Amino acid sequence: MSNPDTSTAATATTAAAASNRKDGALVSNSLPAELQHLVVTGKLADNERIKGDSERLRGTISADLGDDLTGGFSADNFQLIRFHGMYQQDDRDIRAERTEQKLEPLHTVMLRARLPGGVISPKQWLAIDDFARDSTHAGSIRLTTRQTFQFHGVLKRDIKSMHQMLNRIGIDSIATAGDVNRNVLCTANPEQSQLHSQAYEWAKKISEHLLPHTRAYAEVWLDGEKVESSKAEEEPILGSNYLPRKFKTTVVVPPHNDVDLHANDLNFVAIAEGDSLIGFNVLVGGGLAMTHGDHATYPRTADELGFVPLADTLTVAAAVVSTQRDLGNRVNRKNAKTKYTIDRIGLPQFKAEVERRAGLHFDAVRPYVLTGRGDSFGWTAGIDGKHNLTLFIENGRVFDFIDKPLKSGMAAIAKIHHGEFRLTANQNLIIAGVASDDKATIDALARQHGLIDDGHSNQRKSAMACVSLPTCPLAMAEAERVLPAHVDRLEGLLSKHGIPDEAIIFRVTGCPNGCGRAMLAEVGLVGKGPGRYNLHLGGNVNGTRIPKLYRENLDEDSLFAELDGLLQRWVTERRGDERFGDFVVRVGVVAPVLVPKQDFYA
Ligand code: SRM
Ligand code: SF4
């Protein structure tokens, strides 16, 4: 199945041109001749061959499924299953032991569902709760930093039935991973106001609009009818080779930036008149990942393109995606995301190309203010006289812990709740649309199962970590598993300095990919090696400033010793209620990260 065009010395220009040839709908939008020199040329990344040869993401996944000799997927399919929302993993805690026993790693898959805006019904929850109990090694439902849930540890034999179960309850996992637009985030809880509801509808529409058109998912997992020739399936927005890299989108309802827009390629910031949504400010080019020691990689905040009225939303979304599709770097995946495309070609050029493709001009950005990112825990009033209950779920891990049967508690609530559940981008969960008559029962169930715990400090509720070990193959240091103990130590320091009720946005991420969004924290720990972290300081409360590297490769004791000293300074030198992140920047502990963005490490 090798495609000579992409497997050898073909250039990215060839790939872009081929993509335009195959997808008729793109011809009118193809890269104009005067921009061709901006395409990065050279030997294409191998992922381009994999995508190009995959018969629209089918590969030989079906054949692999029938191979009982291994629990894993073969070379290219290992990558291709990502476009179907799955990653092949193994339990790293027992990897060495299995190698010693001459066994292959215990291969399983992690599945990530597509839930635009994080909305899930109690009926759906009960089905995923059953599956997590019966068919996953982890036995948990893991809420993610992108408003959805993951199953960890699904054996090959259960993968197909998992997709069929999801399909029966109206959920899929299409495009939640891979080089496509991923789950679209939206400021949590559409039942908070009419404006939230309207914004959520757009998150759903954008998600649907940018989905791959291939029928591969239905065909492979749902025994859907086979398409005669995959060549006939056009991908008018994503192109035949899909995007150069993953792509992330949000819809934000100011002043709340709970989705952390600056971690995303494309953002729609809701602009309202009264309670009515009239359009969006569009921001592009955010992203947090970097590679230790590689200064050509860096976190970057998003830039404003301008305002568009509602009617142009989908056109602009497609234009941004296709601009990145045609101009993104397909040679070096480390520099392939939109943030690097913009820094390479310049924002004015990127904007002009988006405008050309969309056939419009952006208006000036409308005023908006972002004030914070945390979830508001406990009961709040919703629309139509209903109530919402936001639960703090440490690490997003819904599991029956010995002292806290969170998973059983959620299932008990799901059985009687008539509203919806909403997942937040902070790995928490909202029981939304609770009728007054059900409020006391739900409150009691939540308390009985440890889902409401008045003992949690403000600090604990402001902390977040990525999954990391044992499932993440890229983890360099622990994150989720050490977060509770790290927070204990931080709480201890806050008490020592007489400020036990203060909270610092504290995030731990097991490697510089930054899934726990440490690079938008006031204090961010980035895994460097077992028990060792880089300490970044100086993010702000609304998530518009990237923290700067302060100390490298610290063990945990040194890390907390550093924080101890800095907290001491904060309590003595602080101005009014100045936040820790602002303080360390003001007094020069770290310098703020300013443009030009490439100078992040300078
Ligand atoms: Fe992530 C890869 C987990 C949000 C940047 N991320 C991974 C993988 C799939 C590891 C892998 O490639 O094999 C991790 C699976 C661990 C596991 O066992 O579950 C993983 N990422 C997660 C989650 C589950 C962390 C969490 O604790 O919630 C989040 C799932 C989100 C979702 O539902 O889609 C998650 N990942 C993020 C975020 C935060 C965000 O988007 O708000 C980022 C930083 C923002 C950004 O993209 O710049 C992020 N993940 C990455 C990267 C670096 C991408 C890059 O630009 O280089 C990788 C590695 C890669 O893509 O090569 C990665
Ligand atoms: Fe894994 Fe690194 Fe992402 Fe953590 S930040 S989940 S360790 S890839």
XYZ file of C-alpha atoms and ligand atoms in Angstrom:
673
model
C 0.000 0.000 0.000
C 3.009 2.259 -0.062
C 2.432 5.563 -1.759
C 5.617 6.539 -3.556
C 4.629 10.189 -3.441
C 4.757 10.382 0.306
C 7.086 7.622 1.418
C 10.325 8.898 -0.027
C 11.622 12.347 -0.692
C 8.341 14.023 -1.462
C 7.851 17.511 -0.185
C 5.089 19.051 1.818
C 4.232 21.139 -1.223
C 3.367 17.934 -3.045
C 1.159 16.806 -0.183
C -0.741 20.087 -0.088
C -1.198 20.105 -3.830
C -2.324 16.464 -3.832
C -4.771 17.224 -1.087
C -6.282 19.996 -3.165
C -6.485 17.817 -6.244
C -8.361 15.009 -4.517
C -10.812 17.164 -2.631
C -12.757 19.074 -5.232
C -14.278 21.380 -2.658
C -10.865 22.675 -1.824
C -9.739 23.671 -5.262
C -11.185 27.153 -4.966
C -9.513 27.554 -1.572
C -6.118 26.135 -2.411
C -2.969 27.955 -1.490
C -2.330 30.781 -3.945
C 0.911 30.657 -5.929
C 2.350 33.637 -4.070
C 2.090 31.746 -0.771
C 3.626 28.480 -1.979
C 7.066 29.563 -0.787
C 5.720 29.530 2.785
C 5.159 25.783 2.708
C 7.904 23.963 4.594
C 9.675 21.599 2.221
C 11.812 18.583 2.953
C 11.279 14.944 3.774
C 7.779 14.566 5.116
C 7.194 13.254 8.620
C 6.339 9.559 8.508
C 2.864 10.302 9.881
C 2.108 11.911 6.495
C 2.769 8.587 4.769
C 0.624 6.780 7.345
C -2.311 9.158 6.839
C -1.913 9.230 3.070
C -1.809 5.444 2.792
C -4.593 4.806 5.269
C -7.601 4.672 2.929
C -9.157 7.504 4.880
C -8.079 6.310 8.330
C -9.054 2.653 7.904
C -5.581 1.183 7.552
C -5.701 -2.488 8.454
C -7.319 -1.904 11.825
C -10.066 -4.479 11.201
C -7.513 -7.160 10.358
C -5.507 -6.295 13.470
C -8.596 -6.656 15.611
C -8.873 -10.268 14.580
C -5.241 -11.051 15.419
C -5.304 -12.839 18.781
C -1.542 -13.359 18.878
C -0.929 -9.869 20.183
C -2.889 -7.519 22.367
C -1.582 -4.573 20.381
C -1.976 -2.955 16.985
C 0.625 -3.180 14.244
C 2.875 -0.298 13.225
C 0.695 2.146 11.269
C -2.526 1.153 13.000
C -0.903 2.156 16.297
C -1.147 5.745 14.974
C -4.398 5.372 13.048
C -6.526 4.241 15.996
C -5.877 7.684 17.479
C -8.104 9.263 14.851
C -10.810 6.939 16.214
C -10.213 8.274 19.734
C -7.924 5.573 21.121
C -4.302 5.201 22.207
C -2.470 1.944 22.679
C -0.927 1.853 26.149
C 0.483 -0.547 28.687
C 0.790 -0.487 32.450
C 4.257 0.977 33.026
C 4.279 -0.211 36.629
C 4.561 -3.800 35.434
C 6.418 -3.281 32.153
C 9.838 -4.341 33.472
C 8.409 -7.365 35.232
C 6.700 -8.561 32.047
C 9.859 -8.030 30.005
C 11.734 -10.159 32.529
C 9.119 -12.865 32.096
C 9.572 -12.549 28.322
C 5.976 -11.441 27.914
C 4.878 -8.645 25.622
C 3.694 -5.527 27.490
C 0.115 -5.826 28.700
C -1.352 -3.892 25.795
C -4.649 -2.145 26.313
C -6.251 0.935 24.824
C -7.289 4.194 26.391
C -10.454 5.648 24.866
C -11.334 9.334 24.887
C -14.931 10.273 24.085
C -16.132 13.243 22.034
C -18.352 15.409 24.213
C -18.508 18.980 22.895
C -18.963 21.313 25.869
C -18.738 18.323 28.232
C -22.447 17.537 28.241
C -23.505 13.998 29.186
C -26.844 12.647 30.395
C -27.405 10.483 33.495
C -28.505 7.605 31.237
C -25.258 7.861 29.275
C -23.324 8.082 32.527
C -24.837 4.859 33.821
C -23.783 3.016 30.665
C -20.196 4.268 30.848
C -20.157 3.499 34.569
C -21.069 -0.131 33.834
C -18.445 -0.404 31.112
C -15.715 1.069 33.321
C -16.556 -1.479 36.031
C -16.854 -4.532 33.789
C -14.343 -3.956 31.004
C -11.513 -1.631 32.020
C -8.425 -2.420 34.056
C -8.492 0.954 35.769
C -12.125 0.551 36.841
C -12.497 4.310 36.734
C -13.980 7.063 34.608
C -11.263 9.694 34.170
C -12.451 13.270 33.566
C -9.944 15.161 31.450
C -8.667 18.708 31.124
C -10.636 18.900 27.874
C -14.114 18.304 29.227
C -14.526 14.679 28.390
C -13.894 11.262 29.912
C -11.393 8.487 29.264
C -11.476 4.747 29.877
C -8.067 3.297 30.721
C -7.147 -0.343 30.186
C -9.543 -1.762 27.597
C -8.462 -5.097 26.151
C -8.516 -5.602 22.402
C -11.362 -8.091 22.657
C -13.596 -5.432 24.251
C -12.851 -2.515 21.935
C -15.560 -3.145 19.393
C -18.266 -3.707 21.990
C -17.115 -0.517 23.704
C -17.733 1.519 20.544
C -21.053 -0.197 20.011
C -22.104 0.560 23.573
C -21.128 4.209 23.086
C -23.021 4.335 19.813
C -26.166 2.953 21.468
C -26.119 5.799 23.970
C -25.350 8.473 21.370
C -21.645 9.044 22.064
C -18.662 8.573 19.757
C -14.919 9.034 19.996
C -14.319 10.302 16.461
C -11.431 12.736 16.171
C -10.706 13.055 19.879
C -7.071 12.329 19.035
C -4.887 12.402 15.920
C -4.201 15.209 13.459
C -7.708 16.644 13.438
C -9.833 19.139 15.316
C -10.406 17.603 18.746
C -13.222 17.780 21.288
C -14.528 21.363 21.239
C -14.569 22.944 24.670
C -17.153 25.407 25.942
C -17.334 27.342 29.195
C -18.972 24.796 31.454
C -22.643 24.493 32.099
C -25.072 25.739 29.493
C -27.723 25.742 32.224
C -26.085 28.662 33.963
C -27.539 31.291 31.614
C -29.201 31.709 28.221
C -25.875 32.963 26.880
C -24.122 29.785 27.989
C -26.791 27.688 26.263
C -26.321 29.593 23.017
C -22.536 29.295 23.217
C -22.836 25.554 23.846
C -24.956 25.120 20.704
C -22.098 26.696 18.726
C -19.536 24.403 20.328
C -21.582 21.450 19.086
C -21.972 22.939 15.601
C -18.245 23.693 15.302
C -17.370 20.190 16.468
C -19.698 18.616 13.867
C -18.561 20.971 11.102
C -14.894 20.129 11.529
C -15.282 16.356 11.885
C -13.640 14.047 9.341
C -16.078 12.941 6.641
C -14.632 9.446 6.298
C -16.995 6.620 7.184
C -14.076 4.651 8.603
C -15.288 4.856 12.214
C -18.743 3.476 11.407
C -17.270 0.840 9.144
C -14.606 -0.473 11.504
C -16.379 -0.276 14.855
C -20.083 -0.245 14.118
C -20.125 -2.704 11.227
C -21.404 0.117 9.060
C -21.914 -0.378 5.364
C -18.625 -0.429 3.462
C -17.988 2.519 1.205
C -17.217 1.254 -2.300
C -14.067 3.279 -2.641
C -12.600 5.348 0.139
C -11.175 7.591 -2.574
C -14.706 8.815 -3.154
C -14.935 10.174 0.383
C -13.895 13.780 0.249
C -12.471 15.657 3.184
C -13.305 19.205 2.141
C -11.998 20.855 5.302
C -9.350 18.515 6.669
C -7.912 17.362 3.337
C -6.850 13.885 2.315
C -3.795 13.957 4.586
C -5.731 15.532 7.435
C -3.996 18.253 9.471
C -0.251 18.540 10.064
C -0.834 18.030 13.789
C -3.516 17.998 16.479
C -5.826 21.037 16.526
C -7.806 22.366 19.487
C -10.829 24.678 19.621
C -12.831 26.398 22.352
C -15.914 28.547 22.788
C -15.488 30.886 25.744
C -18.148 32.812 27.661
C -16.342 35.758 29.316
C -15.474 36.614 31.980
C -14.846 32.939 32.752
C -11.815 31.381 31.067
C -12.275 27.896 32.544
C -11.391 26.340 29.183
C -7.964 28.021 29.249
C -8.280 29.452 25.776
C -4.566 30.182 25.455
C -3.866 26.441 25.294
C -5.843 26.232 22.047
C -5.291 26.710 18.311
C -8.664 28.372 17.692
C -10.933 30.183 20.120
C -14.339 31.807 19.808
C -14.918 34.315 22.596
C -18.649 34.964 22.950
C -19.792 38.560 22.484
C -23.324 39.322 23.622
C -25.868 42.098 23.535
C -27.951 41.652 26.655
C -28.488 37.935 26.954
C -28.138 37.294 23.221
C -25.024 36.038 21.543
C -24.220 38.202 18.512
C -20.831 36.900 17.429
C -17.338 35.951 18.470
C -13.890 37.409 18.862
C -11.577 34.910 17.191
C -8.176 34.079 18.689
C -5.637 31.723 17.152
C -2.304 30.102 17.895
C -2.319 29.124 21.563
C -0.557 25.983 22.749
C 1.458 24.832 25.744
C 3.736 21.987 24.749
C 7.511 22.165 24.538
C 10.388 19.702 24.573
C 13.083 19.859 27.247
C 16.254 21.289 25.735
C 14.697 22.163 22.367
C 14.349 25.932 22.276
C 12.534 25.811 18.967
C 9.520 24.529 20.916
C 7.660 26.732 23.402
C 4.308 27.497 24.959
C 2.506 30.410 23.369
C -0.619 32.442 24.078
C -3.201 32.952 21.337
C -3.450 36.102 19.185
C -6.587 38.057 18.356
C -7.743 38.004 14.726
C -10.890 40.089 15.201
C -14.661 39.888 15.560
C -17.077 37.951 13.344
C -20.883 37.905 13.465
C -22.527 34.576 14.324
C -23.420 33.778 10.730
C -19.729 33.601 9.779
C -18.644 31.323 12.613
C -18.436 28.032 10.741
C -16.891 29.621 7.657
C -14.166 31.178 9.770
C -13.573 27.942 11.687
C -13.100 26.079 8.399
C -10.886 28.840 6.993
C -8.556 28.785 10.006
C -8.353 24.998 9.917
C -7.673 24.861 6.185
C -5.071 27.641 6.399
C -3.231 25.640 9.041
C -3.775 22.498 6.951
C -2.022 24.032 3.949
C 0.639 26.111 5.708
C 1.422 23.984 8.769
C 4.766 22.205 8.894
C 4.405 18.607 7.630
C 8.133 17.971 7.784
C 8.842 18.466 11.490
C 6.001 17.464 13.803
C 7.612 19.316 16.685
C 6.958 22.575 14.853
C 3.706 21.629 13.197
C 1.066 23.242 15.373
C -0.729 26.458 14.441
C 1.332 28.472 16.937
C 4.494 27.720 14.966
C 2.827 28.375 11.610
C 1.820 31.834 12.823
C 5.273 32.616 14.194
C 6.890 31.411 10.978
C 4.714 33.267 8.470
C 3.591 36.158 10.693
C 0.151 36.924 12.085
C -0.797 39.467 9.344
C -0.112 36.877 6.630
C -2.025 34.167 8.489
C -4.954 36.517 9.061
C -5.021 37.665 5.432
C -5.165 34.066 4.238
C -7.987 33.215 6.650
C -9.902 36.276 5.428
C -9.322 35.319 1.805
C -10.585 31.794 2.348
C -13.562 32.924 4.409
C -14.356 35.762 1.980
C -14.648 38.359 4.738
C -12.720 40.876 6.788
C -12.577 40.632 10.545
C -14.026 43.576 12.447
C -12.012 45.035 15.300
C -12.041 42.850 18.396
C -14.969 43.715 20.677
C -14.106 44.493 24.304
C -14.123 41.485 26.648
C -12.642 40.748 30.033
C -11.444 37.463 31.465
C -11.376 37.320 35.247
C -10.711 33.747 36.319
C -10.624 30.060 35.550
C -11.643 27.989 38.558
C -14.946 26.180 38.963
C -17.409 27.517 41.555
C -18.053 24.567 43.810
C -21.311 23.808 45.580
C -24.850 24.812 44.715
C -25.641 27.705 42.358
C -28.886 28.943 40.849
C -29.483 27.971 37.222
C -32.010 28.938 34.571
C -35.736 28.108 34.807
C -35.658 27.918 38.612
C -33.345 24.893 38.541
C -30.129 24.393 40.536
C -26.593 23.280 39.695
C -24.171 21.435 41.937
C -20.462 21.591 41.042
C -18.444 18.737 42.532
C -14.707 18.818 43.081
C -13.247 15.564 41.716
C -9.591 15.335 42.688
C -7.568 14.548 39.534
C -10.837 13.953 37.692
C -10.643 10.316 38.774
C -14.152 8.972 39.357
C -13.355 5.749 41.188
C -14.538 3.853 44.233
C -11.726 4.771 46.604
C -11.833 2.809 49.875
C -12.809 5.847 51.912
C -14.703 7.635 49.136
C -16.914 5.608 46.754
C -17.139 8.428 44.192
C -18.094 6.188 41.294
C -20.941 4.525 43.171
C -22.057 7.952 44.332
C -22.227 9.281 40.791
C -24.165 6.197 39.692
C -26.628 6.612 42.567
C -27.190 10.242 41.578
C -27.500 9.324 37.887
C -30.327 6.920 38.754
C -32.523 9.664 40.195
C -31.341 12.841 38.435
C -33.638 14.284 35.762
C -31.267 16.952 34.432
C -27.825 16.563 32.857
C -24.199 16.195 33.900
C -21.584 18.693 32.695
C -17.882 18.001 32.728
C -15.586 20.976 33.222
C -12.189 21.660 31.680
C -10.775 21.567 35.215
C -11.564 17.834 35.527
C -14.630 18.488 37.682
C -18.291 17.632 37.294
C -21.533 19.591 37.492
C -24.903 18.057 38.272
C -26.948 20.493 36.244
C -30.621 21.344 36.063
C -31.637 19.911 39.449
C -35.299 20.507 40.308
C -35.938 22.042 43.740
C -37.678 18.835 44.854
C -34.561 16.722 44.124
C -32.017 19.064 45.659
C -31.954 17.637 49.184
C -31.735 14.011 47.990
C -28.894 14.755 45.588
C -27.050 16.741 48.218
C -27.369 13.865 50.691
C -26.171 11.265 48.159
C -23.199 13.434 47.214
C -22.199 13.828 50.856
C -22.651 10.133 51.695
C -20.281 9.143 48.886
C -17.603 11.777 49.486
C -18.554 13.795 46.407
C -19.077 16.809 48.647
C -16.314 17.181 51.198
C -16.322 20.453 53.092
C -12.825 19.631 54.328
C -11.172 20.311 50.970
C -9.076 23.477 51.136
C -9.250 26.243 48.549
C -5.721 25.204 47.609
C -6.730 21.617 46.857
C -9.555 22.858 44.665
C -7.103 25.040 42.704
C -4.726 22.210 41.855
C -4.662 20.025 38.794
C -2.460 17.288 37.322
C -2.279 15.274 34.144
C -2.729 11.483 34.125
C 0.961 10.624 33.745
C 2.083 7.264 35.218
C 1.258 4.441 35.004
C -0.661 4.678 31.722
C 0.977 7.553 29.847
C 3.863 6.331 27.702
C 5.416 9.806 27.598
C 5.503 10.447 31.355
C 8.869 11.436 32.837
C 7.656 12.022 36.396
C 4.552 11.291 38.435
C 1.697 13.801 38.266
C -1.795 12.553 39.172
C -0.499 10.091 41.739
C 1.620 12.675 43.574
C -0.774 15.607 43.358
C -2.633 14.901 46.622
C 0.653 14.653 48.549
C 2.050 17.772 46.860
C -1.079 19.659 47.852
C -0.713 18.415 51.447
C 2.758 19.978 51.500
C 1.593 23.199 49.919
C -1.293 23.437 52.382
C 1.231 22.938 55.154
C 3.310 25.850 53.869
C 0.297 28.132 53.501
C -0.679 27.363 57.108
C 2.891 27.905 58.297
C 2.815 31.386 56.748
C -0.577 32.179 58.272
C -2.594 32.087 55.040
C -4.373 28.684 55.159
C -7.332 29.875 53.102
C -5.305 31.269 50.216
C -5.075 29.357 46.954
C -2.424 29.367 44.259
C -3.169 27.932 40.835
C -0.881 24.920 41.161
C -0.537 22.414 38.350
C 1.649 19.372 37.820
C 2.370 17.840 34.478
C 4.416 14.673 34.061
C 6.366 15.881 31.011
C 6.702 19.062 28.960
C 3.746 18.179 26.730
C 1.768 19.992 29.372
C -1.532 18.116 29.506
C -2.161 19.406 33.037
C -1.695 22.972 31.689
C 1.116 23.757 34.127
C 2.284 26.346 31.603
C -0.712 28.514 32.484
C -0.387 28.064 36.263
C 0.869 30.472 38.913
C 3.092 27.594 40.050
C 3.663 24.940 37.412
C 5.691 21.761 37.847
C 6.898 20.099 34.684
C 8.245 16.543 34.976
C 11.927 16.137 34.147
C 12.691 12.648 35.483
C 11.565 10.345 38.300
C 10.818 12.604 41.301
C 12.255 15.666 39.525
C 10.535 18.730 38.164
C 11.199 22.076 36.558
C 9.555 24.841 38.545
C 7.759 27.521 36.521
C 6.375 30.626 38.187
C 4.272 33.622 37.268
C 1.071 32.675 35.484
C -1.925 34.828 36.363
C -5.414 34.138 37.603
C -7.201 34.654 34.295
C -4.815 32.477 32.304
C -3.343 35.039 29.939
C 0.295 34.826 31.049
C 2.741 31.973 30.641
C 4.850 31.216 33.720
C 8.602 31.321 33.344
C 11.189 28.693 34.206
C 12.540 29.513 37.687
C 14.514 26.425 38.764
C 15.384 23.245 36.898
C 15.390 19.578 37.835
C 14.443 19.960 41.490
C 13.686 17.001 43.711
C 10.532 17.306 45.760
C 12.190 18.549 48.962
C 14.126 21.259 47.126
C 10.983 22.236 45.303
C 8.996 22.830 48.461
C 11.964 24.548 50.095
C 11.965 27.031 47.191
C 8.234 27.566 47.546
C 8.594 28.015 51.299
C 11.003 30.910 50.784
C 8.860 32.512 48.101
C 5.681 32.237 50.177
C 7.493 33.916 53.050
C 8.347 36.837 50.746
C 4.794 36.916 49.394
C 3.191 37.321 52.831
C 5.607 40.048 53.862
C 5.931 42.025 50.602
C 2.526 41.455 49.064
C 0.422 44.508 48.067
C -3.168 44.124 49.254
C -4.668 40.924 47.928
C -2.056 40.556 45.207
C -1.966 37.022 43.776
C 1.176 34.916 44.091
C 1.697 34.776 40.317
C 1.475 38.575 40.003
C 3.739 39.052 42.999
C 6.614 36.957 41.658
C 6.481 38.914 38.397
C 6.208 42.342 40.064
C 9.166 41.849 42.394
C 11.268 40.317 39.648
C 11.537 36.731 40.922
C 10.733 35.920 37.311
C 10.367 38.220 34.338
C 7.043 38.163 32.511
C 7.035 36.367 29.180
C 6.584 39.043 26.557
C 6.449 39.127 22.778
C 8.200 38.249 20.540
C 6.927 34.885 21.552
C 9.872 33.008 20.112
C 12.011 34.614 22.800
C 10.357 32.550 25.493
C 13.638 31.302 26.861
C 15.698 34.380 26.113
Fe -2.374 15.488 26.381
C -0.401 13.383 24.658
C -3.393 12.960 28.262
C -4.809 17.461 27.546
C -0.679 18.238 25.151
N -1.961 13.518 26.377
C -1.121 12.837 25.531
C -1.239 11.323 25.738
C -2.309 10.813 24.817
C 0.069 10.528 25.607
C 0.384 9.944 24.273
O 0.456 10.672 23.259
O 0.558 8.729 24.199
C -1.722 11.324 27.220
C -2.506 10.102 27.660
C -2.340 9.848 29.143
C -3.311 8.867 29.668
O -2.876 7.761 30.062
O -4.493 9.168 29.740
C -2.430 12.663 27.303
N -3.887 15.202 27.560
C -4.102 14.113 28.330
C -5.235 14.335 29.306
C -6.053 13.078 29.583
C -4.641 14.916 30.607
C -5.575 14.944 31.789
O -5.092 14.554 32.856
O -6.728 15.360 31.682
C -5.966 15.466 28.577
C -6.966 14.915 27.602
C -7.664 15.992 26.897
C -8.798 15.542 26.033
O -9.817 15.141 26.591
O -8.657 15.639 24.815
C -4.832 16.121 27.825
N -2.730 17.492 26.277
C -3.729 18.114 26.964
C -3.474 19.521 27.024
C -4.312 20.554 27.763
C -5.386 21.156 26.912
O -5.522 20.827 25.732
O -6.113 21.985 27.455
C -2.279 19.745 26.353
C -1.531 21.103 26.228
C -2.150 22.029 25.272
C -1.541 21.882 23.904
O -1.979 21.010 23.167
O -0.602 22.626 23.621
C -1.830 18.463 25.875
N -0.806 15.780 25.045
C -0.253 16.985 24.724
C 0.886 16.744 23.859
C 1.808 17.828 23.239
C 1.273 18.343 21.961
C 2.241 19.256 21.237
O 1.838 20.349 20.846
O 3.392 18.874 21.067
C 0.991 15.346 23.705
C 2.049 14.573 22.889
C 1.821 14.654 21.420
O 0.776 15.082 20.924
O 2.745 14.244 20.724
C -0.081 14.777 24.464
Fe 1.538 12.151 29.669
Fe 3.121 14.222 29.560
Fe 0.563 14.486 28.967
Fe 1.235 14.091 31.454
S 1.836 15.863 30.246
S -0.392 12.999 30.364
S 2.975 12.792 31.268
S 2.004 13.332 27.824
